[in-house]
Tab-separated table of C-alpha atoms and ligand atoms in Angstrom:
chain	number	residue	atom	x	y	z
B	349	MET	CA	165.744	126.645	326.965
B	350	ARG	CA	164.317	123.807	324.982
B	351	PHE	CA	165.300	120.235	325.088
B	352	TRP	CA	165.431	117.988	322.080
B	353	VAL	CA	165.243	114.324	322.711
B	354	VAL	CA	164.953	111.398	320.660
B	355	LEU	CA	162.506	109.023	321.924
B	356	THR	CA	163.719	105.213	321.122
B	357	TYR	CA	160.972	103.783	323.453
B	358	ASP	CA	158.803	102.133	321.124
B	359	GLY	CA	156.302	100.322	323.568
B	360	GLU	CA	158.141	96.951	323.895
B	361	ASN	CA	159.054	96.139	327.310
B	362	THR	CA	162.879	96.591	326.773
B	363	PRO	CA	163.625	99.567	324.137
B	364	PRO	CA	166.365	98.937	321.684
B	365	GLY	CA	169.438	99.109	323.523
B	366	GLY	CA	168.343	97.090	326.294
B	367	ILE	CA	167.569	100.553	328.205
B	368	VAL	CA	164.254	100.403	330.056
B	369	LEU	CA	162.400	103.372	330.169
B	370	ALA	CA	162.511	105.970	332.896
B	371	ILE	CA	160.309	108.291	334.308
B	372	GLY	CA	161.610	111.103	336.690
B	373	ILE	CA	159.390	112.305	339.325
B	374	TYR	CA	159.967	115.374	341.404
B	375	ASP	CA	158.598	117.257	344.594
B	376	SER	CA	160.309	119.790	346.990
B	377	GLY	CA	160.962	116.878	349.213
B	378	LEU	CA	158.925	113.803	350.823
B	379	GLY	CA	155.495	114.831	349.618
B	380	GLY	CA	156.023	113.386	345.851
B	381	LEU	CA	156.818	109.928	347.716
B	382	SER	CA	152.450	109.796	347.965
B	383	VAL	CA	152.466	109.771	343.859
B	384	TRP	CA	155.663	107.655	344.005
B	385	ARG	CA	154.187	104.801	345.878
B	386	GLU	CA	151.123	105.177	343.738
B	387	LEU	CA	153.287	105.207	340.386
B	388	ARG	CA	155.386	102.069	340.806
B	389	ARG	CA	152.484	100.177	340.818
B	390	SER	CA	150.793	101.683	337.629
B	391	THR	CA	154.004	101.680	335.408
B	392	LYS	CA	156.613	99.307	334.329
B	393	ALA	CA	159.171	102.171	333.673
B	394	ARG	CA	162.241	102.772	336.029
B	395	LEU	CA	161.607	105.583	338.072
B	396	LEU	CA	164.092	108.387	339.394
B	397	TYR	CA	162.799	110.336	342.228
B	398	PHE	CA	163.818	113.749	343.143
B	399	GLY	CA	163.674	115.684	346.350
B	400	ASP	CA	164.575	119.126	345.749
B	401	THR	CA	165.176	119.467	349.581
B	402	SER	CA	167.321	122.279	349.212
B	403	HIS	CA	164.718	124.538	348.307
B	404	VAL	CA	161.546	122.751	350.688
B	405	PRO	CA	159.143	124.772	350.934
B	406	TYR	CA	157.904	125.474	347.185
B	407	GLY	CA	154.844	126.931	348.602
B	408	GLU	CA	156.579	129.762	349.899
B	409	LYS	CA	158.464	130.454	346.742
B	410	THR	CA	158.186	132.472	343.520
B	411	GLN	CA	156.676	131.560	340.394
B	412	ALA	CA	160.187	132.573	338.767
B	413	GLN	CA	161.852	130.515	341.341
B	414	LEU	CA	159.858	127.292	340.819
B	415	GLU	CA	160.289	127.343	336.837
B	416	GLY	CA	164.038	127.982	337.364
B	417	TYR	CA	163.824	124.627	339.525
B	418	PHE	CA	161.801	122.930	337.107
B	419	TRP	CA	164.332	123.625	334.395
B	420	GLU	CA	167.283	122.480	336.428
B	421	ILE	CA	165.463	119.127	337.674
B	422	VAL	CA	164.384	118.334	334.115
B	423	GLY	CA	168.056	118.839	332.878
B	424	PHE	CA	169.130	116.602	335.550
B	425	PHE	CA	166.449	113.927	334.678
B	426	LEU	CA	167.505	114.096	330.998
B	427	THR	CA	171.283	113.588	331.813
B	428	LYS	CA	169.742	110.310	333.433
B	429	GLY	CA	167.792	109.514	330.574
B	430	CYS	CA	164.236	110.121	331.629
B	431	GLN	CA	162.044	110.111	328.991
B	432	ALA	CA	158.860	111.552	330.890
B	433	VAL	CA	158.472	114.073	334.151
B	434	VAL	CA	155.763	113.700	336.506
B	435	VAL	CA	155.730	116.906	338.711
B	436	ALA	CA	154.642	115.132	341.794
B	437	CYS	CA	153.881	118.626	343.190
B	438	ASN	CA	150.625	120.878	343.422
B	439	THR	CA	152.406	123.851	343.976
B	440	SER	CA	154.617	123.597	340.625
B	441	SER	CA	151.821	121.869	338.742
B	442	ALA	CA	149.643	125.138	339.675
B	443	LEU	CA	152.749	127.809	338.744
B	444	VAL	CA	155.197	126.102	336.530
B	445	VAL	CA	153.226	123.244	334.317
B	446	PRO	CA	150.843	125.894	332.422
B	447	ARG	CA	153.975	127.842	331.703
B	448	VAL	CA	156.404	125.300	330.130
B	449	ALA	CA	153.696	123.382	328.069
B	450	GLY	CA	154.863	122.868	324.423
B	451	LYS	CA	158.495	123.912	325.612
B	452	VAL	CA	159.600	120.585	326.523
B	453	ASP	CA	159.870	117.506	324.284
B	454	ILE	CA	159.123	114.827	326.424
B	455	PRO	CA	155.755	114.535	328.363
B	456	VAL	CA	155.287	116.554	331.641
B	457	PHE	CA	152.494	115.341	333.748
B	458	GLY	CA	150.878	117.835	336.305
B	459	ILE	CA	148.301	116.968	339.289
B	460	ILE	CA	146.024	119.702	339.029
B	461	GLU	CA	143.525	118.236	336.416
B	462	ARG	CA	143.684	114.908	337.706
B	463	ALA	CA	142.669	116.069	341.161
B	464	VAL	CA	139.616	118.218	339.924
B	465	ASP	CA	138.394	115.060	338.082
B	466	ALA	CA	139.082	113.107	341.132
B	467	VAL	CA	137.198	115.166	343.342
B	468	LEU	CA	134.245	115.455	340.659
B	469	GLU	CA	134.031	111.857	340.881
B	470	VAL	CA	132.855	111.750	344.741
B	471	SER	CA	131.487	115.108	345.313
B	472	ASP	CA	128.346	116.587	345.776
B	473	GLY	CA	129.393	119.958	345.058
B	474	ARG	CA	130.993	121.398	348.023
B	475	VAL	CA	134.821	121.084	348.159
B	476	GLY	CA	137.396	122.289	350.614
B	477	VAL	CA	141.261	122.389	349.082
B	478	LEU	CA	143.931	122.342	351.486
B	479	ALA	CA	147.096	123.312	349.661
B	480	THR	CA	150.226	125.580	350.160
B	481	ARG	CA	150.249	129.255	350.129
B	482	ALA	CA	151.532	129.533	346.522
B	483	THR	CA	149.043	127.242	345.446
B	484	ALA	CA	146.249	129.007	347.042
B	485	GLU	CA	147.262	132.128	345.862
B	486	SER	CA	147.844	131.140	342.157
B	487	GLY	CA	144.135	130.412	341.763
B	488	ALA	CA	144.765	127.310	339.927
B	489	TYR	CA	142.534	124.953	341.806
B	490	GLN	CA	139.338	127.768	341.610
B	491	ARG	CA	139.839	128.218	337.913
B	492	ALA	CA	140.270	124.593	337.171
B	493	PHE	CA	136.768	123.805	339.326
B	494	ALA	CA	135.272	127.009	337.673
B	495	GLU	CA	136.265	125.672	334.060
B	496	ALA	CA	135.043	121.615	335.093
B	497	ALA	CA	132.054	122.155	336.971
B	498	PRO	CA	131.170	126.191	337.409
B	499	ASP	CA	128.386	124.909	339.851
B	500	THR	CA	130.591	123.288	342.356
B	501	LYS	CA	131.508	125.722	345.384
B	502	VAL	CA	135.382	125.756	346.261
B	503	PHE	CA	136.803	126.911	349.137
B	504	VAL	CA	140.546	126.878	348.924
B	505	GLN	CA	142.577	127.184	352.762
B	506	SER	CA	146.367	127.833	352.413
B	507	ALA	CA	148.146	125.524	355.046
B	508	PRO	CA	151.666	126.788	355.371
B	509	LYS	CA	152.750	124.838	358.726
B	510	LEU	CA	152.105	121.710	357.445
B	511	VAL	CA	155.010	120.794	354.690
B	512	PRO	CA	157.449	121.584	357.418
B	513	LEU	CA	156.034	119.422	359.945
B	514	VAL	CA	155.848	116.594	357.576
B	515	GLU	CA	159.491	117.272	356.522
B	516	ALA	CA	160.211	116.974	360.090
B	517	GLY	CA	158.481	113.275	360.332
B	518	GLU	CA	155.991	115.226	362.757
B	519	ILE	CA	152.643	113.415	361.415
B	520	ASN	CA	151.086	112.844	364.880
B	521	SER	CA	152.047	115.357	366.966
B	522	ASP	CA	149.938	117.646	368.962
B	523	LEU	CA	151.703	120.781	367.152
B	524	THR	CA	150.447	119.035	363.770
B	525	ARG	CA	146.857	118.355	365.098
B	526	GLN	CA	146.776	121.877	366.044
B	527	ALA	CA	147.757	123.059	362.761
B	528	LEU	CA	145.209	120.993	361.056
B	529	LYS	CA	142.699	122.042	363.034
B	530	GLU	CA	143.108	125.661	362.270
B	531	TYR	CA	143.095	124.735	358.770
B	532	ILE	CA	140.153	122.557	358.417
B	533	ASP	CA	137.904	123.939	360.880
B	534	PRO	CA	136.909	127.057	358.453
B	535	LEU	CA	136.331	124.475	355.819
B	536	LEU	CA	133.960	122.777	357.778
B	537	ALA	CA	132.308	125.865	358.593
B	538	GLU	CA	131.510	126.033	354.815
B	539	ASN	CA	129.809	122.541	354.942
B	540	ILE	CA	132.037	121.035	352.720
B	541	ASP	CA	131.064	117.229	351.700
B	542	THR	CA	134.829	116.691	350.063
B	543	LEU	CA	138.031	117.549	351.243
B	544	LEU	CA	141.044	117.539	348.477
B	545	LEU	CA	144.566	117.163	349.909
B	546	GLY	CA	145.944	119.786	347.525
B	547	CYS	CA	149.585	119.346	348.390
B	548	THR	CA	151.419	115.915	347.739
B	549	HIS	CA	152.803	115.964	351.411
B	550	TYR	CA	149.277	115.874	352.805
B	551	PRO	CA	148.190	112.352	352.321
B	552	PHE	CA	151.029	111.340	355.107
B	553	LEU	CA	149.021	112.988	357.366
B	554	ARG	CA	145.489	111.493	356.283
B	555	GLU	CA	144.702	109.834	359.514
B	556	SER	CA	144.335	112.868	361.313
B	557	ILE	CA	142.913	114.746	358.546
B	558	ALA	CA	140.013	112.245	358.433
B	559	GLU	CA	139.400	112.422	362.129
B	560	LEU	CA	139.285	116.138	362.249
B	561	ALA	CA	137.046	116.297	358.995
B	562	GLY	CA	134.663	113.669	360.386
B	563	PRO	CA	133.096	110.851	358.478
B	564	ALA	CA	130.681	112.964	356.524
B	565	VAL	CA	134.000	114.454	354.699
B	566	ARG	CA	135.266	112.730	351.740
B	567	ILE	CA	139.120	112.790	351.556
B	568	VAL	CA	140.362	112.913	348.007
B	569	ASP	CA	144.183	112.200	347.625
B	570	PRO	CA	144.885	112.742	344.036
B	571	ALA	CA	147.785	110.535	343.574
B	572	PRO	CA	146.180	107.433	342.445
B	573	ALA	CA	144.268	109.381	339.572
B	574	LEU	CA	147.881	110.769	338.425
B	575	ALA	CA	149.233	107.451	338.519
B	576	VAL	CA	146.546	105.899	336.372
B	577	GLN	CA	146.996	108.546	333.715
B	578	VAL	CA	150.783	108.117	333.760
B	579	GLY	CA	150.461	104.201	333.791
B	580	GLU	CA	148.182	104.669	330.776
B	581	MET	CA	150.987	105.893	328.574
B	582	PHE	CA	153.593	103.706	330.018
B	583	PRO	CA	151.482	100.386	331.340
B	584	ALA	CA	152.503	98.289	334.102
B	585	TRP	CA	153.975	94.913	333.824
B	586	GLN	CA	151.994	91.900	333.843
B	587	ALA	CA	150.741	90.647	337.328
B	588	ASP	CA	153.889	87.944	337.263
B	589	GLN	CA	156.440	90.826	336.635
B	590	LEU	CA	155.278	92.827	338.965
B	591	GLY	CA	156.600	92.132	342.335
B	592	LYS	CA	160.397	92.105	340.580
B	593	ALA	CA	159.695	95.287	338.373
B	594	ALA	CA	157.805	97.056	341.170
B	595	SER	CA	159.654	96.222	344.161
B	596	CYS	CA	161.768	99.105	343.997
B	597	ASP	CA	163.185	99.574	340.777
B	598	THR	CA	163.865	103.545	341.580
B	599	GLN	CA	166.829	105.716	342.438
B	600	PHE	CA	166.567	108.465	344.877
B	601	TRP	CA	168.040	111.658	344.602
B	602	VAL	CA	168.010	114.972	346.575
B	603	SER	CA	169.414	118.637	346.971
B	604	GLY	CA	169.834	118.498	350.450
B	605	ASP	CA	170.881	116.043	353.062
B	606	PRO	CA	170.182	112.513	351.738
B	607	GLN	CA	170.319	110.991	355.356
B	608	THR	CA	167.701	113.034	356.639
B	609	PHE	CA	165.325	112.402	353.837
B	610	LYS	CA	166.091	108.680	353.607
B	611	THR	CA	165.313	108.457	357.667
B	612	THR	CA	161.957	110.598	357.260
B	613	ALA	CA	161.011	108.740	354.011
B	614	GLU	CA	161.172	105.615	355.720
B	615	LEU	CA	159.505	106.651	358.405
B	616	LEU	CA	156.521	107.925	356.600
B	617	LEU	CA	156.380	104.921	354.105
B	618	LYS	CA	157.185	102.192	356.562
B	619	GLU	CA	159.762	100.510	354.578
B	620	GLU	CA	163.373	100.854	353.730
B	621	LEU	CA	164.823	102.683	350.604
B	622	PRO	CA	167.816	102.078	348.775
B	623	ALA	CA	170.839	104.619	349.239
B	624	VAL	CA	169.961	108.225	348.475
B	625	GLY	CA	171.920	110.298	346.072
B	626	PHE	CA	173.070	113.829	346.472
B	627	TYR	CA	172.632	116.120	343.555
B	628	HIS	CA	173.684	120.287	343.761
B	629	MET	CA	171.110	122.416	342.722
B	630	SER	CA	172.398	125.981	341.753
B	631	GLY	CA	168.813	127.373	342.223
B	632	GLU	CA	169.778	130.410	339.606
B	633	LYS	CA	168.720	128.888	336.358
B	634	VAL	CA	165.477	131.279	335.543
L	455	LIG	N1	154.413	118.789	347.778
L	455	LIG	C1	154.480	119.931	347.263
L	455	LIG	C2	153.114	120.171	346.642
L	455	LIG	O1	152.420	119.383	346.354
L	455	LIG	C3	155.286	121.003	347.557
L	455	LIG	C4	154.988	121.623	348.926
L	455	LIG	C5	155.759	122.594	349.534
L	455	LIG	O2	157.247	122.322	349.323
L	455	LIG	O3	155.541	123.827	349.959
L	455	LIG	O4	152.542	121.539	346.453
C-alpha cells in the first residue's frame, strides 16, 4: 500500500486554507501519552492521538499484525488530514518502522534511535533496557546500540506484565512493584549505570522504577528526545502563543472503549481530557 499526499504546509503558522498542520501519534493504548505530553510542548501542530486499545498489548503481537495495524492507523490519520506520524510505541518502532521506510509519503517518526541517543548522552557504558517481549526479541535495541556505540554493554529485559498493569491504572499497587522488582533485579545484577524505559507505558511507573533501581542508576525516558526531533521539523509556537495553542489542541481516538481510556488517561496525566472518539479497527489489513 502506498499513500500519495500533497503537502500544502509551507512553514507559515497557518497553511493555505487555514487548516493547521496536524500530526498523528499512536500507540497500543495509554503509553503514547508519555510522548504526547512532551510533544504538545515542542510543536505548534494540531495533534491527533490514537490508542489502539482493541489490540493492546502490542508486545504480544506478531510483526505482521503490527504492520497491519500501522497501515490501518496511517489510513485513519490521512483521512483526518495528518501530515506526519509519530509512532509513540517502541514495539512498532522496532518491528514496523524499518519495514515501512520509503513506503509512506509523509514523515514517520520512530523512537528507537532517539532513545539510544538519549542514553548515550548520560551512560557510562552499562545499559539496562526494559521493554516489551516483542521489542526485546526483535533485537532492535541490541542492534541500534551495537551500531551507535559498540563498546556499550546492553542488557535487554522483557517485562510483559507491565503494560496490562498500566492500562489498568495500577501504577502504585503491590502487584506492580513485585513485577518491577522481578524485571529490575536481574538488570541491577549486571551492574547497569543507566536504565532505558524502552516502552512508552513505563514512564508512568517511573517513580517506583527509580526507587527500585536506586540513586546510582540514571533513568532515561526517550519521549523528550523524540519530541525535540519532531519539534525541529514542526516548530513550537512562540512563548506568547504557547498557552493557547498547546493547552489541549488534541483529538483523542481509540479502537476500544473510549470511557475506559479517558478515565485511566486522566488518572495517569492528572488532568482532564476532552471527549474521546471511537474508531473501529478491522485488524485485518496486513
Ligand atoms: N507502549 C508500547 C511500547 O512502547 C506498546 C506496549 C504494548 O502494548 O505492549 O512498546
